[in-house]
mmCIF file of C-alpha atoms in Angstrom:
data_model
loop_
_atom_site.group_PDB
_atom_site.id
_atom_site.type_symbol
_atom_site.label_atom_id
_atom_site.label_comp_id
_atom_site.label_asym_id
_atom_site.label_seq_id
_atom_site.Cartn_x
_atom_site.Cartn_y
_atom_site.Cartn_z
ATOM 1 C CA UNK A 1 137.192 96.969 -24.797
ATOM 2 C CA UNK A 2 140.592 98.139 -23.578
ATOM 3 C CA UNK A 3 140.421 101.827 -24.787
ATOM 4 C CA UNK A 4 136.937 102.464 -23.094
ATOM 5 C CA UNK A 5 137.942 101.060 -19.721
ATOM 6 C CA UNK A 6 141.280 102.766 -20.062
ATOM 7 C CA UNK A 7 139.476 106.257 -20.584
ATOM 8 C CA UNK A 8 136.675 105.125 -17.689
ATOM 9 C CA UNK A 9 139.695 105.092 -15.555
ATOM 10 C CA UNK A 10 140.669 108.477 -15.959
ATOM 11 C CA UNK A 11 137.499 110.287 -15.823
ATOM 12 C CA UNK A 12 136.966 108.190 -12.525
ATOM 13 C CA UNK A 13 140.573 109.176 -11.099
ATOM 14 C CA UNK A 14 139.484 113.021 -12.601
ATOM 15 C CA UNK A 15 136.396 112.982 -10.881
ATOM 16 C CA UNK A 16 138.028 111.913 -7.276
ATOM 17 C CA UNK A 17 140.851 114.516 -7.880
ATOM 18 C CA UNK A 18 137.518 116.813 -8.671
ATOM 19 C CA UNK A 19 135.261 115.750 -5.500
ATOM 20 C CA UNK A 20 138.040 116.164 -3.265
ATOM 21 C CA UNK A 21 139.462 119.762 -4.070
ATOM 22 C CA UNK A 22 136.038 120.534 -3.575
ATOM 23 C CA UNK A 23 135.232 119.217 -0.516
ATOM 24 C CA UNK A 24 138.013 120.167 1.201
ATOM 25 C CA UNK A 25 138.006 123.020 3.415
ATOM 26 C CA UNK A 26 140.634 125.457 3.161
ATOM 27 C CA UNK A 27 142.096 127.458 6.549
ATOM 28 C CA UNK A 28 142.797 131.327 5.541
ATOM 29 C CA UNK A 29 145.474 132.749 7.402
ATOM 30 C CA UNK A 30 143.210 135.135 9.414
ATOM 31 C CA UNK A 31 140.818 132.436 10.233
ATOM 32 C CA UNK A 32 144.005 131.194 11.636
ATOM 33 C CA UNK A 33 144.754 134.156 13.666
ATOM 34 C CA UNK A 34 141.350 133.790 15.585
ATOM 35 C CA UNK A 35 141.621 130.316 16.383
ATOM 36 C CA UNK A 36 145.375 131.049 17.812
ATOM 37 C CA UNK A 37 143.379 134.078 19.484
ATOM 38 C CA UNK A 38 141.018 132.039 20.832
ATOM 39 C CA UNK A 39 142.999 129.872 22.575
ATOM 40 C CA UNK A 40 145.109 132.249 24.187
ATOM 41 C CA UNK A 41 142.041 134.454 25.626
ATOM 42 C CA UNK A 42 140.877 130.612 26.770
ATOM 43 C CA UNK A 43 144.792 130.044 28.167
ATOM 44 C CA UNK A 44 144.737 133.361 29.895
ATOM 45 C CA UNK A 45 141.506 132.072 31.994
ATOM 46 C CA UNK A 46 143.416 128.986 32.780
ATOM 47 C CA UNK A 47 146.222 131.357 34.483
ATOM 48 C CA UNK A 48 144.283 133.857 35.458
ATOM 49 C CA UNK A 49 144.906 134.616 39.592
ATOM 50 C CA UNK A 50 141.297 136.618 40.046
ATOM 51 C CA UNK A 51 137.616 135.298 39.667
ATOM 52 C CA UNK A 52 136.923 138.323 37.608
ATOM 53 C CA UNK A 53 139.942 138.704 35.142
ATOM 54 C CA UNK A 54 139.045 134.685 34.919
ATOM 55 C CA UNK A 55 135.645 135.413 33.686
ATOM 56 C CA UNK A 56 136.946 138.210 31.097
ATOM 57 C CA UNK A 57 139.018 135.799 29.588
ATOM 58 C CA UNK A 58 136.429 133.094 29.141
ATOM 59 C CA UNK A 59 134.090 135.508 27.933
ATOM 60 C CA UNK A 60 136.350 137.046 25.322
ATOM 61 C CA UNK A 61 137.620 133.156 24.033
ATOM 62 C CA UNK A 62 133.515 132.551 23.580
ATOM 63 C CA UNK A 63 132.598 135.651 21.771
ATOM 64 C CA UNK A 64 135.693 134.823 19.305
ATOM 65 C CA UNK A 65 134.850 130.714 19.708
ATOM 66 C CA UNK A 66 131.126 131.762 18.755
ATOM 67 C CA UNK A 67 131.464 134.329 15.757
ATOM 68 C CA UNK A 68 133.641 131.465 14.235
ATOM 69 C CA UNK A 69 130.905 129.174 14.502
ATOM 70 C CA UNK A 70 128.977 131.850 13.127
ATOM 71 C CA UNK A 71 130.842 132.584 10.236
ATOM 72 C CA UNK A 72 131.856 128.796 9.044
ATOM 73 C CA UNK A 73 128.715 127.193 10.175
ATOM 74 C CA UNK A 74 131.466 123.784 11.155
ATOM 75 C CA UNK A 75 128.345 120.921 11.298
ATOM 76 C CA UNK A 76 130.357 118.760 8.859
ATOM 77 C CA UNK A 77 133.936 119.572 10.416
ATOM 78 C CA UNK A 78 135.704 117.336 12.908
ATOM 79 C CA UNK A 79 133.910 118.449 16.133
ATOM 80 C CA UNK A 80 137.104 120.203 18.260
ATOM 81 C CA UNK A 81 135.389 123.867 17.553
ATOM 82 C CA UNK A 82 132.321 122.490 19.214
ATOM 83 C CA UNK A 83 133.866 121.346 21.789
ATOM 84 C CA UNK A 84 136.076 124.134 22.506
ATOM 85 C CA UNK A 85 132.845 126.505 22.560
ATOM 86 C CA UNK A 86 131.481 123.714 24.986
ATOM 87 C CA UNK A 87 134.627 124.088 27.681
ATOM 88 C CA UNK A 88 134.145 127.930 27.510
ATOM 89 C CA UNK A 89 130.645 127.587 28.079
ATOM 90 C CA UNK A 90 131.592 125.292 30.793
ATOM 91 C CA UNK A 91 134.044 127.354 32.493
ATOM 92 C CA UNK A 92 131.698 130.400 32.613
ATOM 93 C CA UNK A 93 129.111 128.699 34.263
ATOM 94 C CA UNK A 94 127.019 128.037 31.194
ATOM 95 C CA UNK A 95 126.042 124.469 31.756
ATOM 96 C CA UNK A 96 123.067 124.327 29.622
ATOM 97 C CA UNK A 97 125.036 125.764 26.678
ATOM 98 C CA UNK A 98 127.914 123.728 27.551
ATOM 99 C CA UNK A 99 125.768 120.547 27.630
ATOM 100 C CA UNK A 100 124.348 121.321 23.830
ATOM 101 C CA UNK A 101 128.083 121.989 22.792
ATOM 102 C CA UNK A 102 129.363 118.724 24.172
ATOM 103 C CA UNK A 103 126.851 116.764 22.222
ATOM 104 C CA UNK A 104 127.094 119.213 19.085
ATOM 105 C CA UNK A 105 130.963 117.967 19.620
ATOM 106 C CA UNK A 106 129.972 113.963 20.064
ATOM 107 C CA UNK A 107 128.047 113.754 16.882
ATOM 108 C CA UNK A 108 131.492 114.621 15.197
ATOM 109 C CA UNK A 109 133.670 112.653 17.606
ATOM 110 C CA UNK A 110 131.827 109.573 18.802
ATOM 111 C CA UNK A 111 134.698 107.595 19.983
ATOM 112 C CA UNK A 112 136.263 110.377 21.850
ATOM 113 C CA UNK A 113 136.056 109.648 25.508
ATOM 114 C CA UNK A 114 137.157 113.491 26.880
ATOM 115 C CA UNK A 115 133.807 114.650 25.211
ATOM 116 C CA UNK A 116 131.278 112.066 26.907
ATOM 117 C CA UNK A 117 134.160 112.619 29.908
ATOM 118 C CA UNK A 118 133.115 116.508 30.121
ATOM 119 C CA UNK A 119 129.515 116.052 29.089
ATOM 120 C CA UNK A 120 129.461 113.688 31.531
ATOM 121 C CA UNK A 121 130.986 116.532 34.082
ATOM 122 C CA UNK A 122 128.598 118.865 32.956
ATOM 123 C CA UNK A 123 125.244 117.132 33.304
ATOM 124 C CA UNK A 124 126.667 116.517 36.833
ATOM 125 C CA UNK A 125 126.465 119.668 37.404
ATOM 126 C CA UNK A 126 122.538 120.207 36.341
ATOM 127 C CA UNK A 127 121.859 117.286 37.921
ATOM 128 C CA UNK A 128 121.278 115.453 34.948
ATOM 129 C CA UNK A 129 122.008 111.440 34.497
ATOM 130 C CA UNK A 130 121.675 110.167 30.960
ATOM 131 C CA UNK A 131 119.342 107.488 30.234
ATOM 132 C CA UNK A 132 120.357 103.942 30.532
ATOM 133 C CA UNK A 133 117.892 103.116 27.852
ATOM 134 C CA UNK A 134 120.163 105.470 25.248
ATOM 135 C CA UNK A 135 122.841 103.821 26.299
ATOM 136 C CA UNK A 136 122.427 100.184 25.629
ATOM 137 C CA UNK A 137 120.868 101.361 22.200
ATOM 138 C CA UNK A 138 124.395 102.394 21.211
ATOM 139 C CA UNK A 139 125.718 98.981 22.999
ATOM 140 C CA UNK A 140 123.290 97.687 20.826
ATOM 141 C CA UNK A 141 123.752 99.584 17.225
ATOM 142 C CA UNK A 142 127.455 100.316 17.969
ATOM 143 C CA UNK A 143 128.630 101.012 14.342
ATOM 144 C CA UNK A 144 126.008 103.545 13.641
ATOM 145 C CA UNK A 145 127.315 105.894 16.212
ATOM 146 C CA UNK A 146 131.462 104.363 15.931
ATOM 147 C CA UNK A 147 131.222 106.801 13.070
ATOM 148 C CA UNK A 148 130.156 110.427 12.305
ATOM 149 C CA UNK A 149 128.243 111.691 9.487
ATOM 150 C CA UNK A 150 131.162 113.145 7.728
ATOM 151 C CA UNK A 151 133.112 109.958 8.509
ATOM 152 C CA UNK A 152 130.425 107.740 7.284
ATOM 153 C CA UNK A 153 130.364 110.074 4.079
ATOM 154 C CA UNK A 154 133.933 110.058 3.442
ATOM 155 C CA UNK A 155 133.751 106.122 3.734
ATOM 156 C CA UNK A 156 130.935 105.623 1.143
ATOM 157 C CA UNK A 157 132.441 108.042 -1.469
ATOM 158 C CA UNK A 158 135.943 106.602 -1.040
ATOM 159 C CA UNK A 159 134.482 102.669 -1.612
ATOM 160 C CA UNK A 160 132.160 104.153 -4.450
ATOM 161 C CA UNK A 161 135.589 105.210 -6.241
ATOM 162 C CA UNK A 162 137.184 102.564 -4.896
ATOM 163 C CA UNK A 163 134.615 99.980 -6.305
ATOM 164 C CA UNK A 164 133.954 101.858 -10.043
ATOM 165 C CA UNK A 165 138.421 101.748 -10.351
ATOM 166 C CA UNK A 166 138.945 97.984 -9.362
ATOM 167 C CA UNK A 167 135.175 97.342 -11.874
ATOM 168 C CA UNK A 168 137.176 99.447 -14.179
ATOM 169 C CA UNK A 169 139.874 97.001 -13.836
ATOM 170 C CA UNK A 170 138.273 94.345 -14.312
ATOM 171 C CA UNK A 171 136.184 94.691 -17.468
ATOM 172 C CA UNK A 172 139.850 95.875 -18.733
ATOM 173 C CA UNK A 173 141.998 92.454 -17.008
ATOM 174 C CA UNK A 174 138.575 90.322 -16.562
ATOM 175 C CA UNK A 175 140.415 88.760 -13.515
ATOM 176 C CA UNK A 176 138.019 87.158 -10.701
ATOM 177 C CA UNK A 177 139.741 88.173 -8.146
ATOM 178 C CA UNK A 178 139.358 91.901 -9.033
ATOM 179 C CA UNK A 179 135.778 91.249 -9.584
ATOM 180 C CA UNK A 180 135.351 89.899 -6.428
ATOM 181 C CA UNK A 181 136.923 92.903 -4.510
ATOM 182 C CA UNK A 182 134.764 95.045 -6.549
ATOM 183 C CA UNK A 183 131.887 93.067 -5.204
ATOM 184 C CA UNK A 184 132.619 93.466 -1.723
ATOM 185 C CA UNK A 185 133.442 97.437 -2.069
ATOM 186 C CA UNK A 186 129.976 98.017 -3.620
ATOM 187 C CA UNK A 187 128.419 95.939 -0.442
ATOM 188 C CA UNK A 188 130.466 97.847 2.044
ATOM 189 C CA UNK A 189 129.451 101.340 0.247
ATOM 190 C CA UNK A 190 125.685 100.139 0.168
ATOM 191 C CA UNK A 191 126.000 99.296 4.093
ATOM 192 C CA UNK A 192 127.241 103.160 4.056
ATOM 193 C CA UNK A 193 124.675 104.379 1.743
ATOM 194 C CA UNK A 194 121.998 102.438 4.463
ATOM 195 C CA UNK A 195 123.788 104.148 7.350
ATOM 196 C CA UNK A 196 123.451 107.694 5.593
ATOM 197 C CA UNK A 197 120.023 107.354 4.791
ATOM 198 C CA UNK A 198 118.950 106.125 8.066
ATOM 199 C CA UNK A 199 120.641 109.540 9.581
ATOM 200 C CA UNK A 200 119.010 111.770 6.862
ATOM 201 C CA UNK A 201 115.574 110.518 7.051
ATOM 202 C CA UNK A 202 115.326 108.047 9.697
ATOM 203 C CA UNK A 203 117.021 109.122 13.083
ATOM 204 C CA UNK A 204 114.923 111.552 15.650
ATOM 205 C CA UNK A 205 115.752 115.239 15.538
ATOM 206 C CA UNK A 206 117.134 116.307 18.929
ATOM 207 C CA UNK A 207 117.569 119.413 21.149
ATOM 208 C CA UNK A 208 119.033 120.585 24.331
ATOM 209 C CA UNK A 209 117.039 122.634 26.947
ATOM 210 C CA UNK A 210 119.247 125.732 27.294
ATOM 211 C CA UNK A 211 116.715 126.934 30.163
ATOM 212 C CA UNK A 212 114.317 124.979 32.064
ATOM 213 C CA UNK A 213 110.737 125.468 30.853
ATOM 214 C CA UNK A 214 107.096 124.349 31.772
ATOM 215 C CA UNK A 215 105.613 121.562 28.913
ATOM 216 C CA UNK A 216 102.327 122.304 27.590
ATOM 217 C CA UNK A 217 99.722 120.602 26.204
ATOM 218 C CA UNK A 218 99.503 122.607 23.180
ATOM 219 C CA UNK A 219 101.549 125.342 21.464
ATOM 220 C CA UNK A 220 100.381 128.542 24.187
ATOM 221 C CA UNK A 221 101.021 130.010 27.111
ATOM 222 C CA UNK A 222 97.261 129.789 28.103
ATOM 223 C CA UNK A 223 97.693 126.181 27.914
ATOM 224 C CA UNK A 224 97.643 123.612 30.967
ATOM 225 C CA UNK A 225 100.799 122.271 31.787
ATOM 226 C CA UNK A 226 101.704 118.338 31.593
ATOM 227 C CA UNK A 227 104.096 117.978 34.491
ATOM 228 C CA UNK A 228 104.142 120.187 36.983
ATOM 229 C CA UNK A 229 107.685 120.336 37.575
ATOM 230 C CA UNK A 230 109.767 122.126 34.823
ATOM 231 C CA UNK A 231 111.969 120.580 32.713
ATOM 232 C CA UNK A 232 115.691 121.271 33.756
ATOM 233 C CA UNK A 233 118.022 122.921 31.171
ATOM 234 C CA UNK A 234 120.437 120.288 29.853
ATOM 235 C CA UNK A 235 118.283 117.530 29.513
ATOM 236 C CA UNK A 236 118.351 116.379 25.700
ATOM 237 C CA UNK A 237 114.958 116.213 24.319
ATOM 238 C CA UNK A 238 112.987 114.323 20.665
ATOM 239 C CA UNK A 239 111.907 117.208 18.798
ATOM 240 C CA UNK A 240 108.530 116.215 17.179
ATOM 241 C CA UNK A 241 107.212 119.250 15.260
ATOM 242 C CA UNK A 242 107.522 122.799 14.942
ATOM 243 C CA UNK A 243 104.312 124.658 15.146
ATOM 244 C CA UNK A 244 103.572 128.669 14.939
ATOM 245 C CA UNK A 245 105.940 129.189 12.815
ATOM 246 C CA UNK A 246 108.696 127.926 14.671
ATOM 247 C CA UNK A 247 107.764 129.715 17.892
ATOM 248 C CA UNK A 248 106.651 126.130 19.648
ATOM 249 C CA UNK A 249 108.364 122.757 19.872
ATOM 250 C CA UNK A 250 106.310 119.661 20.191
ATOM 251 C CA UNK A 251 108.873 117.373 22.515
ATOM 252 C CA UNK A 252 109.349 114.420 24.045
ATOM 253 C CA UNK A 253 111.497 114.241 27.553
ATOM 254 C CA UNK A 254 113.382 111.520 28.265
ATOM 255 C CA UNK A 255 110.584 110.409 31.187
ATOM 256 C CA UNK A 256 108.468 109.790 28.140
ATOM 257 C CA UNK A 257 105.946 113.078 28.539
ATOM 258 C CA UNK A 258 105.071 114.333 25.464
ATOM 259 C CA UNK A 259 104.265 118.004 25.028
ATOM 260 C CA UNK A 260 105.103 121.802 23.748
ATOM 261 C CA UNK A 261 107.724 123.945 24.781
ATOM 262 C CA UNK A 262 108.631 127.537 23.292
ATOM 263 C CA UNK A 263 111.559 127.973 21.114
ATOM 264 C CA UNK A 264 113.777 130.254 22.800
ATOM 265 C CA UNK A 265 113.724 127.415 25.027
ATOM 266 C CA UNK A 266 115.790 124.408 22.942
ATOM 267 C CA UNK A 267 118.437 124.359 20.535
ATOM 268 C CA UNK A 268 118.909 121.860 18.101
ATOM 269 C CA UNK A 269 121.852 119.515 18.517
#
């Protein structure tokens, strides 16, 4: 029994050496360059003494922000490009985008009160209050959203490893306590494994309004329209369905109306 668990033991420490060099992102020096870049074009705007040279600035620390979105697609990454994108946006005038940025940014850092701080700032300025109902959802479900996706991830592959080494250990020492450990690693990563699933198939896909639009009541122009009030830009929306080929949204607002708005309309959070 001891040479099998001994030789588990290594392929599981192998595999962990493995699954991290994998998933870890490595930082070339020029994708170093443009973040430092960046933040000095975004510096410069801080300093700058004209309206106009202030603007430049801004604009030039987007573009840059932007293309490295572009380029490293960062949905899994730690948030602070997001939110960076979301304070140029901001300072531009670009509340809308700014808005979609700041909650791009909370998904990745949920306990980070200078992002719900500045989204807060910025639906302010659309004249936009969030829904109280939202809120006492996450008062409710607190660990769900405590955590990120990537967090969450992290957590249930370090207590799967962490539960197949101590098991490992304990068909090799057969001591109860190690068993017991095991036991309450596997329980933890299952409570993970829940968590993750709920977020891949589960949770409502959301958007941001990036411009205020009519809602329809079907996928056309032609159509009548549900409210007749537009929807303001910045307010976060349930996407439903995509129809015509991705050209119209089927939505819910946070009022509760139900209906279609055109693409170039919302952005996915």
């Amino acid at each position: 029994m001891k040479q099998p668990a001994v030789t588990l033991f290594w392929l599981v420490i192998l595999g962990g050496v493995i699954n991290y060099y994998i998933t870890v992102s490595y930082v070339t020096r020029e994708t170093e360059e443009q973040i430092k870049q960046s933040y000095t074009e975004y510096l410069t705007g801080e300093k700058a003494s004209t309206l106009g040279e202030r603007q430049d600035a801004f604009n030039r620390a987007l573009a840059l922000y932007t293309g490295f979105e572009r380029d490293y697609s960062p949905k899994n990454s730690t948030g602070k490009l997001y939110y960076n994108i979301a304070n140029s946006y901001y300072q531009v005038g670009e509340h809308s985008w700014a808005a979609l940025y700041y909650y791009r940014a909370q998904k990745l850092m949920p306990r980070s009160d200078k992002v719900v701080h500045s989204l807060e700032m910025s639906l302010k300025k659309l004249g936009i209050v969030p829904k109280e109902e939202e809120i006492m959802f996450r008062k409710t479900f607190p660990f769900h959203y405590l955590l990120s996706l990537p967090e969450r991830l992290q957590l249930f592959s370090g207590l799967t490893f962490f539960a197949i080494v101590v098991g490992s250990f304990y068909i090799w020492k057969r001591k109860r306590w190690l068993k017991k450990i095991a036991i309450l690693a596997t329980i933890l990563a299952s409570v993970m494994l829940l968590s993750l699933g709920y977020s891949h198939y589960l949770a409502a896909v959301e958007g941001v309004l990036v411009k205020s639009t009519a809602l329809y009541r079907d996928a056309g122009l032609q159509y009548a329209k549900v409210t007749k009030e537009p929807i303001l830009s910045g307010n976060k929306v349930e996407i439903l369905d995509v129809l015509d080929e991705g050209k119209w949204l089927k939505i819910e607002t946070p009022e509760g109306d139900l209906g279609y708005v055109p693409q170039e309309a919302i952005r996915i959070i």
